[in-house]
JSON list of C-alpha atoms in Angstrom, two decimals:
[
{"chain": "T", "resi": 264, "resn": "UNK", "atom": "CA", "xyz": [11.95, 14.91, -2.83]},
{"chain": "T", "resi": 265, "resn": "UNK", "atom": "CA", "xyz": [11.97, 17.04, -0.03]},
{"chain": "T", "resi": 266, "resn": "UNK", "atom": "CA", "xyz": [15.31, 17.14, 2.16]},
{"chain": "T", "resi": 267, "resn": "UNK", "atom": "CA", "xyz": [13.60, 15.77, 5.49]},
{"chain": "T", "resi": 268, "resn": "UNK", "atom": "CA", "xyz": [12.63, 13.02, 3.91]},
{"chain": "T", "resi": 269, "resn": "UNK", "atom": "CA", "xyz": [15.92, 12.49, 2.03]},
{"chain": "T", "resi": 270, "resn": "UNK", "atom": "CA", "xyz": [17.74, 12.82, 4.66]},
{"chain": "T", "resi": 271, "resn": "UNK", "atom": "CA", "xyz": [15.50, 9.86, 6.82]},
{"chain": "T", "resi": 272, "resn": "UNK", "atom": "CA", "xyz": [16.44, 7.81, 3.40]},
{"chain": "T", "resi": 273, "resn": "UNK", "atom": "CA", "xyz": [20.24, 8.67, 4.12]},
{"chain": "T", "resi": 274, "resn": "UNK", "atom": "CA", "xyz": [19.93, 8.01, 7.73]},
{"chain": "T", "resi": 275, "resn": "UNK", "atom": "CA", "xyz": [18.40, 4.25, 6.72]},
{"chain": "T", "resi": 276, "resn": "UNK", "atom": "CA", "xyz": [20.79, 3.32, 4.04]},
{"chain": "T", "resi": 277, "resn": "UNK", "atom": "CA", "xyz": [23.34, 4.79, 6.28]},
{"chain": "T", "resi": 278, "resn": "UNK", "atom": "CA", "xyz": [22.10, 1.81, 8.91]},
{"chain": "T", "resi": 279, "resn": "UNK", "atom": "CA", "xyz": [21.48, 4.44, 11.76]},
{"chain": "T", "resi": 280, "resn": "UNK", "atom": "CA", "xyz": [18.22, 3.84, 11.74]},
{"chain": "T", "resi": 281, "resn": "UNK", "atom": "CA", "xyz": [15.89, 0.75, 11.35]},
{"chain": "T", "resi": 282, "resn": "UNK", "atom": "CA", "xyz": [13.11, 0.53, 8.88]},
{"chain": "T", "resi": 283, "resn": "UNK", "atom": "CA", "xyz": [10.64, 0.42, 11.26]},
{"chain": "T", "resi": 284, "resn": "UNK", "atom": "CA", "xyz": [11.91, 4.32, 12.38]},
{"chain": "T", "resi": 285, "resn": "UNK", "atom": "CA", "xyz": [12.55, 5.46, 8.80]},
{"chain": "T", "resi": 286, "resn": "UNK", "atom": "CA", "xyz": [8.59, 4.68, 8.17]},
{"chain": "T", "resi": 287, "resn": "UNK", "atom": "CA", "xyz": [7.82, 5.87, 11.34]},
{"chain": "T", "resi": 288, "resn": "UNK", "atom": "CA", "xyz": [9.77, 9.26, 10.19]},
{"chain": "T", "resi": 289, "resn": "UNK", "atom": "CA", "xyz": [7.87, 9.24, 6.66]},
{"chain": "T", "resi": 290, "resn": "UNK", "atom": "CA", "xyz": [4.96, 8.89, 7.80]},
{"chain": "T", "resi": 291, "resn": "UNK", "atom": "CA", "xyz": [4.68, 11.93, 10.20]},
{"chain": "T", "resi": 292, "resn": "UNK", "atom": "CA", "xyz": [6.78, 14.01, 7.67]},
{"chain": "T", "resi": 293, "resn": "UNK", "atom": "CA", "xyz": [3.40, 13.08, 5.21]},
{"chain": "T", "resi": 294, "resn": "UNK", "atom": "CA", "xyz": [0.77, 13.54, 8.11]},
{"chain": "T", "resi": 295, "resn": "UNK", "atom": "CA", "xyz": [2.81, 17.34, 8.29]},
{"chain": "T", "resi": 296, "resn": "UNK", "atom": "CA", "xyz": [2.55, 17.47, 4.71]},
{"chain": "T", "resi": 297, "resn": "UNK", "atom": "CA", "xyz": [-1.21, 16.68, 4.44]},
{"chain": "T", "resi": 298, "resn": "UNK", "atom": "CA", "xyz": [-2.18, 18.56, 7.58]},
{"chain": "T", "resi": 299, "resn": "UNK", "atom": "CA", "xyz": [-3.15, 22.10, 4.71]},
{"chain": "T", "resi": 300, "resn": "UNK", "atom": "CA", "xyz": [-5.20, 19.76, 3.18]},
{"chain": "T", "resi": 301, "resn": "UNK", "atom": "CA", "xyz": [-7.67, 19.12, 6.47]},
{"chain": "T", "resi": 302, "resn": "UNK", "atom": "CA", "xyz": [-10.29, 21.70, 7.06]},
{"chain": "T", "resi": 303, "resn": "UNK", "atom": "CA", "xyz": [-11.88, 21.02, 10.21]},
{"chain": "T", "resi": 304, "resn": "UNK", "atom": "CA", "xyz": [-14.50, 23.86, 8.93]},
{"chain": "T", "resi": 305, "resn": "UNK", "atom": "CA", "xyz": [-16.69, 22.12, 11.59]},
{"chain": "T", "resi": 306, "resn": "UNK", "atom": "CA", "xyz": [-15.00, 21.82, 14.65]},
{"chain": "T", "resi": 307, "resn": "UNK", "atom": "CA", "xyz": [-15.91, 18.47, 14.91]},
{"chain": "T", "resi": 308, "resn": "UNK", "atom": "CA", "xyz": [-13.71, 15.58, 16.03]},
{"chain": "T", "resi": 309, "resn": "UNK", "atom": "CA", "xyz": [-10.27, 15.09, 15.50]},
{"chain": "T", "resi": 310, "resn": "UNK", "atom": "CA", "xyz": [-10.86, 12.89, 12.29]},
{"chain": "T", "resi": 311, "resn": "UNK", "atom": "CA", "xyz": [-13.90, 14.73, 11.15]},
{"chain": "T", "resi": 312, "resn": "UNK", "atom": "CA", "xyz": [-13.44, 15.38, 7.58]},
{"chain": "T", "resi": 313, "resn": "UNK", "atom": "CA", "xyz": [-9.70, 13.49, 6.90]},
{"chain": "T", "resi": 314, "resn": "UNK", "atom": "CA", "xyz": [-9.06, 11.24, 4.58]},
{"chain": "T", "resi": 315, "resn": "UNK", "atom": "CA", "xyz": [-7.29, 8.08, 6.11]},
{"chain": "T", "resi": 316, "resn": "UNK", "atom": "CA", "xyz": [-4.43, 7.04, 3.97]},
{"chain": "T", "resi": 317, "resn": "UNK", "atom": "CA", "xyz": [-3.86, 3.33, 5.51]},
{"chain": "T", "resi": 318, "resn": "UNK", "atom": "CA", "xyz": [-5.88, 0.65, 6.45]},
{"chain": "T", "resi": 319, "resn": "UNK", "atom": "CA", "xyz": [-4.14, -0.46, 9.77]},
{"chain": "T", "resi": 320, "resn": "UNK", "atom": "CA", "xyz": [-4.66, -4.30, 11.01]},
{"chain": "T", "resi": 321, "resn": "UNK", "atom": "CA", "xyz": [-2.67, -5.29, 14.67]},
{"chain": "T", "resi": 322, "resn": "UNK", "atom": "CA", "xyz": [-2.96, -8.75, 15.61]},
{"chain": "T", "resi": 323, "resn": "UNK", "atom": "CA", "xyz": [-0.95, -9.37, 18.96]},
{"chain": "T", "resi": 324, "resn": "UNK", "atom": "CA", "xyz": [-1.57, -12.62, 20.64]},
{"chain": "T", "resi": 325, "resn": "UNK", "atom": "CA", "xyz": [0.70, -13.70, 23.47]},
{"chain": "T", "resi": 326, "resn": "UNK", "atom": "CA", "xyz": [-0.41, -17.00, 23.95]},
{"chain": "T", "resi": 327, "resn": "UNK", "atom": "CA", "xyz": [0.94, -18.13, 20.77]},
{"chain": "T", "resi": 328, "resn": "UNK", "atom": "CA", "xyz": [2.95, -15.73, 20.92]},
{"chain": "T", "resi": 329, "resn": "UNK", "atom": "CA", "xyz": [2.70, -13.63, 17.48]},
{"chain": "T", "resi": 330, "resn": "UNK", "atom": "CA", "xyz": [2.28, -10.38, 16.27]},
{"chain": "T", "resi": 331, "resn": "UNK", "atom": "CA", "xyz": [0.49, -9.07, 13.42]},
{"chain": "T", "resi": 332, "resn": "UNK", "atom": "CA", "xyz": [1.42, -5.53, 12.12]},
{"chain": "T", "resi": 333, "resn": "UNK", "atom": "CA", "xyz": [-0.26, -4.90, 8.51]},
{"chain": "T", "resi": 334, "resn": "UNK", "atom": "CA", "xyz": [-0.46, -1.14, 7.13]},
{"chain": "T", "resi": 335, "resn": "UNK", "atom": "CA", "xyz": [-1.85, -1.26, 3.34]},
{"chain": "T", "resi": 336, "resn": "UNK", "atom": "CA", "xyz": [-2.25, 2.23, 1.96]},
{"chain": "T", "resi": 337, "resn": "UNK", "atom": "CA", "xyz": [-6.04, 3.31, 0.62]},
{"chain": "T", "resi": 338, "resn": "UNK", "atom": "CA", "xyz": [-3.68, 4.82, -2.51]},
{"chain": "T", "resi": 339, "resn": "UNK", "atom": "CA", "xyz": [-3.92, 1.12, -3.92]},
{"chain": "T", "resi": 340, "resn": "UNK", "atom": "CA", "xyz": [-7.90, 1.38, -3.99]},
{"chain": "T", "resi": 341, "resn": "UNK", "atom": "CA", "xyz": [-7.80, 3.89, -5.67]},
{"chain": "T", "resi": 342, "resn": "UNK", "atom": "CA", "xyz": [-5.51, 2.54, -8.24]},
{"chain": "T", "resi": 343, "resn": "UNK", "atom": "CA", "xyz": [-7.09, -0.57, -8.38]},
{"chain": "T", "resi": 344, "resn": "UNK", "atom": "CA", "xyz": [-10.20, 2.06, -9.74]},
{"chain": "T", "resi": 345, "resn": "UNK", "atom": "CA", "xyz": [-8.04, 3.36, -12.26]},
{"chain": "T", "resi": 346, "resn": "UNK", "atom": "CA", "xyz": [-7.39, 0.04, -13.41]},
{"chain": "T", "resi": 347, "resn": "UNK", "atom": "CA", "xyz": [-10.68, -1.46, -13.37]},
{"chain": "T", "resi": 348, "resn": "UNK", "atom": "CA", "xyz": [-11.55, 1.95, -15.59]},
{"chain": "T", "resi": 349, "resn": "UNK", "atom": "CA", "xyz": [-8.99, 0.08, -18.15]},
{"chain": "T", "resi": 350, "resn": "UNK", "atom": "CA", "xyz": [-11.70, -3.02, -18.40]},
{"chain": "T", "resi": 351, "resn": "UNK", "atom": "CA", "xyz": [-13.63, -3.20, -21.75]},
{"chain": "T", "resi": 352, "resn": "UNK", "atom": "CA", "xyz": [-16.78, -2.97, -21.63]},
{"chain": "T", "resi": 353, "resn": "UNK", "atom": "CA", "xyz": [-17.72, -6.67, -22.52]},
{"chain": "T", "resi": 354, "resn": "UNK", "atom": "CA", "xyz": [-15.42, -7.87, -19.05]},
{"chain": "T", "resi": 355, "resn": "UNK", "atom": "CA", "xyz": [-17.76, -5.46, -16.99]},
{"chain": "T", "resi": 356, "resn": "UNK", "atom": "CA", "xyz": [-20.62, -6.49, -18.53]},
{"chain": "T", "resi": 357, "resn": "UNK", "atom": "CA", "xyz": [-19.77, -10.27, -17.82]},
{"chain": "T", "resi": 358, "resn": "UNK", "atom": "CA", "xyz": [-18.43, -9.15, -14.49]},
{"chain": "T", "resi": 359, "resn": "UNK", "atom": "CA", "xyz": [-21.54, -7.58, -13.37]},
{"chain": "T", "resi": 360, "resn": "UNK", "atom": "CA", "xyz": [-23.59, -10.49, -14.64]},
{"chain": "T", "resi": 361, "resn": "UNK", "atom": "CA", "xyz": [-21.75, -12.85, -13.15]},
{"chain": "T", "resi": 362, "resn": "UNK", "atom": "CA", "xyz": [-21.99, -10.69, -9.58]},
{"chain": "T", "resi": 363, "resn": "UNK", "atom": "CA", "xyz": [-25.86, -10.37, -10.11]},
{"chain": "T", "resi": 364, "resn": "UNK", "atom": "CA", "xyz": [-26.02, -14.36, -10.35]},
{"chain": "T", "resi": 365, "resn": "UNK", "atom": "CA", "xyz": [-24.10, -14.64, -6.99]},
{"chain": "T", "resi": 366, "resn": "UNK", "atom": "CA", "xyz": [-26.92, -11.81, -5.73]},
{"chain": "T", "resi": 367, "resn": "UNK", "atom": "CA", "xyz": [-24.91, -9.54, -5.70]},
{"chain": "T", "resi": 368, "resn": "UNK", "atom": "CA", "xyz": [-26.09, -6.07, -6.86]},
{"chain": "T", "resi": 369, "resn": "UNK", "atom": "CA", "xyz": [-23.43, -4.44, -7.79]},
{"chain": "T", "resi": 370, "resn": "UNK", "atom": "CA", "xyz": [-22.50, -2.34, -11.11]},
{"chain": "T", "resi": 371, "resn": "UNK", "atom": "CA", "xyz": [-18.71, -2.02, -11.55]},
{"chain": "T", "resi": 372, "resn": "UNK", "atom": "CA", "xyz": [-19.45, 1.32, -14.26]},
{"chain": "T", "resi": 373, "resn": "UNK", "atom": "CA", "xyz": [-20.94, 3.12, -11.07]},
{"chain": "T", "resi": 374, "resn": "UNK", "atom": "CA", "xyz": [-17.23, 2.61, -9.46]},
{"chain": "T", "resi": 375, "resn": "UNK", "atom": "CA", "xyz": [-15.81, 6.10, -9.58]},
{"chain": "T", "resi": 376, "resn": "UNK", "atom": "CA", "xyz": [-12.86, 7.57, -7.87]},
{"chain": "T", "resi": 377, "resn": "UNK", "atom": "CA", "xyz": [-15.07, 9.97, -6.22]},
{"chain": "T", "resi": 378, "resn": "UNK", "atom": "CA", "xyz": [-17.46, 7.32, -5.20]},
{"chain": "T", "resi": 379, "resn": "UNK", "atom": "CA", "xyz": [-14.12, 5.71, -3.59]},
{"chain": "T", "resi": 380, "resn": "UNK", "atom": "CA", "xyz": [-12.96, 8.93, -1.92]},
{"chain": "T", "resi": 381, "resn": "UNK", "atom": "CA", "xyz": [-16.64, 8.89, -0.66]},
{"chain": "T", "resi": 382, "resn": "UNK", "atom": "CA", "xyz": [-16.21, 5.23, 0.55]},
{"chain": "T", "resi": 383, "resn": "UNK", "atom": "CA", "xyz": [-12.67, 6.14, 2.18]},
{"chain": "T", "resi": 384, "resn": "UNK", "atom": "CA", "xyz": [-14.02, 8.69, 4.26]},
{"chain": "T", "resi": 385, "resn": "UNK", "atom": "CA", "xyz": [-16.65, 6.65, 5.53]},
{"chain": "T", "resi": 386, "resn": "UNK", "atom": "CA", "xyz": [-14.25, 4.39, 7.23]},
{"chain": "T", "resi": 387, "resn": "UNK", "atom": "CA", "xyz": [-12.28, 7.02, 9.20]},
{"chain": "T", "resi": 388, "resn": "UNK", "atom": "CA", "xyz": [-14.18, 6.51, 12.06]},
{"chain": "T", "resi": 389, "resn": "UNK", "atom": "CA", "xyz": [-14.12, 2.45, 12.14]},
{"chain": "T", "resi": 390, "resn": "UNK", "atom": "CA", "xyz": [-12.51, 0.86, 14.43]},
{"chain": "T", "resi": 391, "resn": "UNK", "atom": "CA", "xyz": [-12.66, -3.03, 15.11]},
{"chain": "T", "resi": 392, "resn": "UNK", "atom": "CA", "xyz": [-10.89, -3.57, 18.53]},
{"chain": "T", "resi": 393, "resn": "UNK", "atom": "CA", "xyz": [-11.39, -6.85, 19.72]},
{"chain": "T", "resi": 394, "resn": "UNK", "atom": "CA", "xyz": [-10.08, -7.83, 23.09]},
{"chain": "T", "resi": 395, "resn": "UNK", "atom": "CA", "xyz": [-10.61, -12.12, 23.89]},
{"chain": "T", "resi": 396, "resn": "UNK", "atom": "CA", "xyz": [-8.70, -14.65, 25.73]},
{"chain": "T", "resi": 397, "resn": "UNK", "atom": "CA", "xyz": [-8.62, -12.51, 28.47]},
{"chain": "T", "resi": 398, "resn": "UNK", "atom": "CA", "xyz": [-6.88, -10.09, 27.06]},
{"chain": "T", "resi": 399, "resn": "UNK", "atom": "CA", "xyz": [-4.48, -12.43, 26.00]},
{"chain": "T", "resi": 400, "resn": "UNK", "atom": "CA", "xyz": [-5.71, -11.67, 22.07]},
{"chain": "T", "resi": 401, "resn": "UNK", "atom": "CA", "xyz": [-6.18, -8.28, 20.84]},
{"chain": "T", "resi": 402, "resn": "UNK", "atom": "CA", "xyz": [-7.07, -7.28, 17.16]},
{"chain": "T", "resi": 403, "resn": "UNK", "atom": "CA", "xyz": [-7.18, -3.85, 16.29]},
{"chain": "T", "resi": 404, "resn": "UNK", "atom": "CA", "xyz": [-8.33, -2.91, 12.82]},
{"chain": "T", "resi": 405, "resn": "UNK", "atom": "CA", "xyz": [-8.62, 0.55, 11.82]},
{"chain": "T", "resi": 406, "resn": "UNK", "atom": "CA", "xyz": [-7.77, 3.44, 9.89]},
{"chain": "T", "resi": 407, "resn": "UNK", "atom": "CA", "xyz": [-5.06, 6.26, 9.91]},
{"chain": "G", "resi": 216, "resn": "UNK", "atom": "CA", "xyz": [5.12, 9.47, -4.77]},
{"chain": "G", "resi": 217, "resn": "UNK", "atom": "CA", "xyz": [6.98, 5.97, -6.29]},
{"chain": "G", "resi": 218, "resn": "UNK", "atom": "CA", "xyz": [8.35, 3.82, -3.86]},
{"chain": "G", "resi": 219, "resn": "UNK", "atom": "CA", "xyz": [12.13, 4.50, -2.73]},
{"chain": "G", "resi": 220, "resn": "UNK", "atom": "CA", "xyz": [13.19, 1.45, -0.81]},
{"chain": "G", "resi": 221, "resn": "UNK", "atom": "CA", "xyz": [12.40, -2.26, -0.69]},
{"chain": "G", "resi": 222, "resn": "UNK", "atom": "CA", "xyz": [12.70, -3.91, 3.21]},
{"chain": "G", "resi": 223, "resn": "UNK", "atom": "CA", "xyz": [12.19, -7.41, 3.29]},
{"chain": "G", "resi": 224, "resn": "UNK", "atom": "CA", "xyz": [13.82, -9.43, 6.54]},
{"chain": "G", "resi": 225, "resn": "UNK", "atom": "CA", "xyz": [12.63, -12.79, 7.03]},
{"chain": "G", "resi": 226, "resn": "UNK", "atom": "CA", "xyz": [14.13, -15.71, 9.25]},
{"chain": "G", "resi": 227, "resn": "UNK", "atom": "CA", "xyz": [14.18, -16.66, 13.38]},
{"chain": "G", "resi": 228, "resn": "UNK", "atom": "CA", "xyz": [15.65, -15.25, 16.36]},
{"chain": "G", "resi": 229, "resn": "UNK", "atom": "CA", "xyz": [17.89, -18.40, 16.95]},
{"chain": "G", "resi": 230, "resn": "UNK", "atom": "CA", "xyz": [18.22, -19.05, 12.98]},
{"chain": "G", "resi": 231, "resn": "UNK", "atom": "CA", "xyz": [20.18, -16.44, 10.72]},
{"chain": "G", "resi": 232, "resn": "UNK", "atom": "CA", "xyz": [18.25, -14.11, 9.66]},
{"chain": "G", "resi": 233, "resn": "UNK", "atom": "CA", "xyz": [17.41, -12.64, 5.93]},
{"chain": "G", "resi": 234, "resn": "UNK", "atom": "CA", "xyz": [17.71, -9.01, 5.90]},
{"chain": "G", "resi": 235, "resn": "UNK", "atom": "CA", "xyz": [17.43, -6.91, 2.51]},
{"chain": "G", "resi": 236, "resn": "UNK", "atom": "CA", "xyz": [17.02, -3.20, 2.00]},
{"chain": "G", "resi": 237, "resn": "UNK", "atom": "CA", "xyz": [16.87, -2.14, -1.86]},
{"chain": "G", "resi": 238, "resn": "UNK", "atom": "CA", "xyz": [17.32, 1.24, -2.83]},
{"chain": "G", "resi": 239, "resn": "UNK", "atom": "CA", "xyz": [14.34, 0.75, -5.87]},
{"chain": "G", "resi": 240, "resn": "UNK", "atom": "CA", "xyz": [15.55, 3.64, -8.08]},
{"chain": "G", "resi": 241, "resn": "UNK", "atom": "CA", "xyz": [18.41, 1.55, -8.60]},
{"chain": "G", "resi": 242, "resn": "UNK", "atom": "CA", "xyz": [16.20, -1.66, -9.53]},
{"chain": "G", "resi": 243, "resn": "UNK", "atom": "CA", "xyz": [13.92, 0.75, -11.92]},
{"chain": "G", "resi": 244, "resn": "UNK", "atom": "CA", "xyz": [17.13, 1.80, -13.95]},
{"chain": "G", "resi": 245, "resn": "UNK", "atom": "CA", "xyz": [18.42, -1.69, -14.03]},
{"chain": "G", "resi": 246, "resn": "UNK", "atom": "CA", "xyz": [14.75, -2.66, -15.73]},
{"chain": "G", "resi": 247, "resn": "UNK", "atom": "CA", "xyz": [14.28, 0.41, -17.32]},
{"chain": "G", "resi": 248, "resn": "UNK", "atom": "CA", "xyz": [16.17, -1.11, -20.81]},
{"chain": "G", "resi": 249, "resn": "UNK", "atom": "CA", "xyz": [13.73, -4.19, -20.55]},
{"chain": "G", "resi": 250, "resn": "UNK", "atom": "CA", "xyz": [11.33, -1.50, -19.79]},
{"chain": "G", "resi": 251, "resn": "UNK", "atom": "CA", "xyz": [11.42, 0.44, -23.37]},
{"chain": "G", "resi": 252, "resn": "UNK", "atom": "CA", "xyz": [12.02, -3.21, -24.98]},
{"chain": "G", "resi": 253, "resn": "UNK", "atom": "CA", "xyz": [8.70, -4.53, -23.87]},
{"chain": "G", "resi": 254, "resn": "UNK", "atom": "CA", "xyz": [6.86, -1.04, -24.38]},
{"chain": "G", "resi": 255, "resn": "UNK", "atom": "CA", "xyz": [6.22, -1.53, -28.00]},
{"chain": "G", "resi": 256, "resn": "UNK", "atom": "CA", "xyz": [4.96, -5.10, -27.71]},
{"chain": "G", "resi": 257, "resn": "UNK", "atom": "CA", "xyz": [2.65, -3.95, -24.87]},
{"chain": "G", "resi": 258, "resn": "UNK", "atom": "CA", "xyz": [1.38, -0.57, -27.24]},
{"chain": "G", "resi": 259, "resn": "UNK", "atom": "CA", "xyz": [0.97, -3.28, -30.34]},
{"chain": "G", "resi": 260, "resn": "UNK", "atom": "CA", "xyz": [-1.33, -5.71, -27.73]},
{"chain": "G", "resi": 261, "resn": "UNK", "atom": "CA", "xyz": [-3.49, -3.13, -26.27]},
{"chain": "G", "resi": 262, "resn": "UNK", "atom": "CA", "xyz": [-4.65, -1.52, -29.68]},
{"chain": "G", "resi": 263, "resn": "UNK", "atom": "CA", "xyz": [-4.97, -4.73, -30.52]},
{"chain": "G", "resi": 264, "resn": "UNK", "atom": "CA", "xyz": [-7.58, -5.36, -27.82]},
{"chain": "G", "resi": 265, "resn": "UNK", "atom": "CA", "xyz": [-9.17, -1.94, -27.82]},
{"chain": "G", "resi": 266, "resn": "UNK", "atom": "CA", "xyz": [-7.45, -0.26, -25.12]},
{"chain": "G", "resi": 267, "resn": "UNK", "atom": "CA", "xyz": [-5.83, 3.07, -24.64]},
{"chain": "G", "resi": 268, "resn": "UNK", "atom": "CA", "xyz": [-1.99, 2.27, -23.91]},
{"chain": "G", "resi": 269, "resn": "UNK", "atom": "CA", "xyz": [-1.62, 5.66, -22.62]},
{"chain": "G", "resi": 270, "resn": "UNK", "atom": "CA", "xyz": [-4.06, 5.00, -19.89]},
{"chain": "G", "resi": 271, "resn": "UNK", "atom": "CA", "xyz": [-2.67, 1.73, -18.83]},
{"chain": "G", "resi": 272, "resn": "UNK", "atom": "CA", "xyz": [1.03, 3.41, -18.35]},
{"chain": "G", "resi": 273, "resn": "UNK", "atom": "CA", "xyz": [-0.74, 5.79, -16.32]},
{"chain": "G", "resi": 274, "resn": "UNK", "atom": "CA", "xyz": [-2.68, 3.38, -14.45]},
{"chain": "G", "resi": 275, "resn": "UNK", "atom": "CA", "xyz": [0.72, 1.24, -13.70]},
{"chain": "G", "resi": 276, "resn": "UNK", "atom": "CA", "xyz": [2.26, 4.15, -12.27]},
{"chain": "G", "resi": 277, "resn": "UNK", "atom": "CA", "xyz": [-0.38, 5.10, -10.46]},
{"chain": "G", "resi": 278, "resn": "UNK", "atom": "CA", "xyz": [-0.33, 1.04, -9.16]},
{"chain": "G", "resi": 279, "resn": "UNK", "atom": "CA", "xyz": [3.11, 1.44, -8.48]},
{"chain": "G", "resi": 280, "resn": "UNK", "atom": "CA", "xyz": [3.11, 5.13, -6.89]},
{"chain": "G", "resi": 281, "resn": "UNK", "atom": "CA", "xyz": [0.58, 3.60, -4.27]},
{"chain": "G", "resi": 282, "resn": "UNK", "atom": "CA", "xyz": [2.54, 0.61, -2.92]},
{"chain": "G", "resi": 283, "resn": "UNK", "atom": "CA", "xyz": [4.40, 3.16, -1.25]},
{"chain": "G", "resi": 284, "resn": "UNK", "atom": "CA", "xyz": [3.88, 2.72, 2.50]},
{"chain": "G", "resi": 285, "resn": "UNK", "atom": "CA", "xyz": [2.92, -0.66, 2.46]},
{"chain": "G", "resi": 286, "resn": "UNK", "atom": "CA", "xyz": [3.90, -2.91, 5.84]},
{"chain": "G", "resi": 287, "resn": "UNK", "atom": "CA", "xyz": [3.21, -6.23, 6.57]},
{"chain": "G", "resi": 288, "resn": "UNK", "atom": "CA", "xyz": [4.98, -7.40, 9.03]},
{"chain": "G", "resi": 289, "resn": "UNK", "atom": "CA", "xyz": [4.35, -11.54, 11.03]},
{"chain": "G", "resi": 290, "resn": "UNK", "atom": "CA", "xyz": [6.21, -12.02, 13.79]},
{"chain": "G", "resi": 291, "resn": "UNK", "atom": "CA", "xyz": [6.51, -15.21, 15.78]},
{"chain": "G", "resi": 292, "resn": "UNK", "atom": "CA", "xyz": [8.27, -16.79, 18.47]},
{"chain": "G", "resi": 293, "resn": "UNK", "atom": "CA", "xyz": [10.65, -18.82, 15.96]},
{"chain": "G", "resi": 294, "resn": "UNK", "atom": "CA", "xyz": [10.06, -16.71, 12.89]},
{"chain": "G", "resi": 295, "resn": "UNK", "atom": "CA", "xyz": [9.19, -13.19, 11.50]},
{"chain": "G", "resi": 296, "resn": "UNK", "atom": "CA", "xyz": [8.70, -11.89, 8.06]},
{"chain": "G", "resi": 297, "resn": "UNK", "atom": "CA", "xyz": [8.92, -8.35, 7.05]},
{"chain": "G", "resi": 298, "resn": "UNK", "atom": "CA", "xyz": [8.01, -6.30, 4.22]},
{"chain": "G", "resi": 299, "resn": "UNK", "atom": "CA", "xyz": [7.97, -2.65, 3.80]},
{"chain": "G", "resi": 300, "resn": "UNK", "atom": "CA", "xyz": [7.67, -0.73, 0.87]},
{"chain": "G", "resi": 301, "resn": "UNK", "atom": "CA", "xyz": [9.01, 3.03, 1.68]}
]
């Protein structure tokens, strides 16, 4: 464990900071951490080529009033692949067939972890910002 | 990276509110013993059914390695619920 980031940990259990900070710390210690990792050989935009990590979802909606704050990490995809991997063969056979009845045409041996990293990067650039009530709803779902 | 800490707050603003912050490494060695009791048992039932138990340690701590990071957080004019996963 690096010391910045033990140090955030001390800081929480310590009570001078909230949660809410000590993620907020983490999480821009990892986006420092990962930054060697991006090559933006291309120039492109600023997301061209990352790899989002979370799957972001922010409900706010003041005429209720609540507020919807969600961050699931894309890690658990990917170890929800591993896992599948761990299936004998006679599951994903019955899996599949039972997908193809619903019409679904989907093969659960083609899931790969490259095939997920593939599928990751694809959704870097979504965003689903929907703005109704007047602006009195918002729902933001996207990826960081 | 395993998770470190367990947030979990839950209750109103004019109610008392739930607030718990667990440092996990301390929960891991508490179930650690229960850990290496169950291990065998779980060995014996996946040759049993044809799987690797090597690969299905792996894949649990890969499961558990990726909670990290996890927030869902509800909040509403009498009530909130929290959970983070650090």
């Amino acid at each position: 464990m690096s010391g910045d980031r033990h140090k955030i940990l001390e800081m929480l259990s310590e009570g001078k900071i909230t949660a809410d900070e000590a993620e907020r710390l983490l999480d821009a210690l990892d986006k420092d951490a990962s930054l060697p990792e991006v090559s933006p050989a291309g120039g492109g935009g600023p997301s061209s080529g990352t790899v989002p990590k979370y799957l972001r979802v922010l409900i706010d909606d003041t005429k209720e009033p609540t507020k919807v704050n969600i961050r699931i990490p894309f890690q658990l995809l990917r170890a929800g692949i591993k896992l599948q991997s761990l299936l004998p063969a006679g599951a994903r056979a019955h899996v599949n067939k039972a997908l193809d009845e619903k019409g679904i045409g989907f093969d659960l041996n083609q899931l790969t972890a490259e095939n997920v990293d593939e599928f990751i990067r694809a959704f870097s650039e979504m965003t689903v910002d929907i703005d109704a009530d007047g602006g009195l709803t918002k729902v933001k779902v996207f990826c960081e | 990276m395993i998770p470190l800490w367990l947030a979990i707050e839950a209750g109103g603003q004019s109610r008392r509110r739930f607030r718990l912050r667990l440092p996990l490494p301390v929960i891991y060695l508490i179930l650690l013993p229960f850990v290496l009791l169950l291990l065998p048992v779980m060995v014996v039932v996946c040759l049993l059914r044809g799987i690797n138990p090597f690969r299905v340690i792996y894949a649990v701590f890969v499961l558990s390695g990726s909670l990290s990071g996890t927030h869902v957080e509800v909040r509403q004019a009498n009530s909130s619920f929290l959970i983070s996963i650090m």
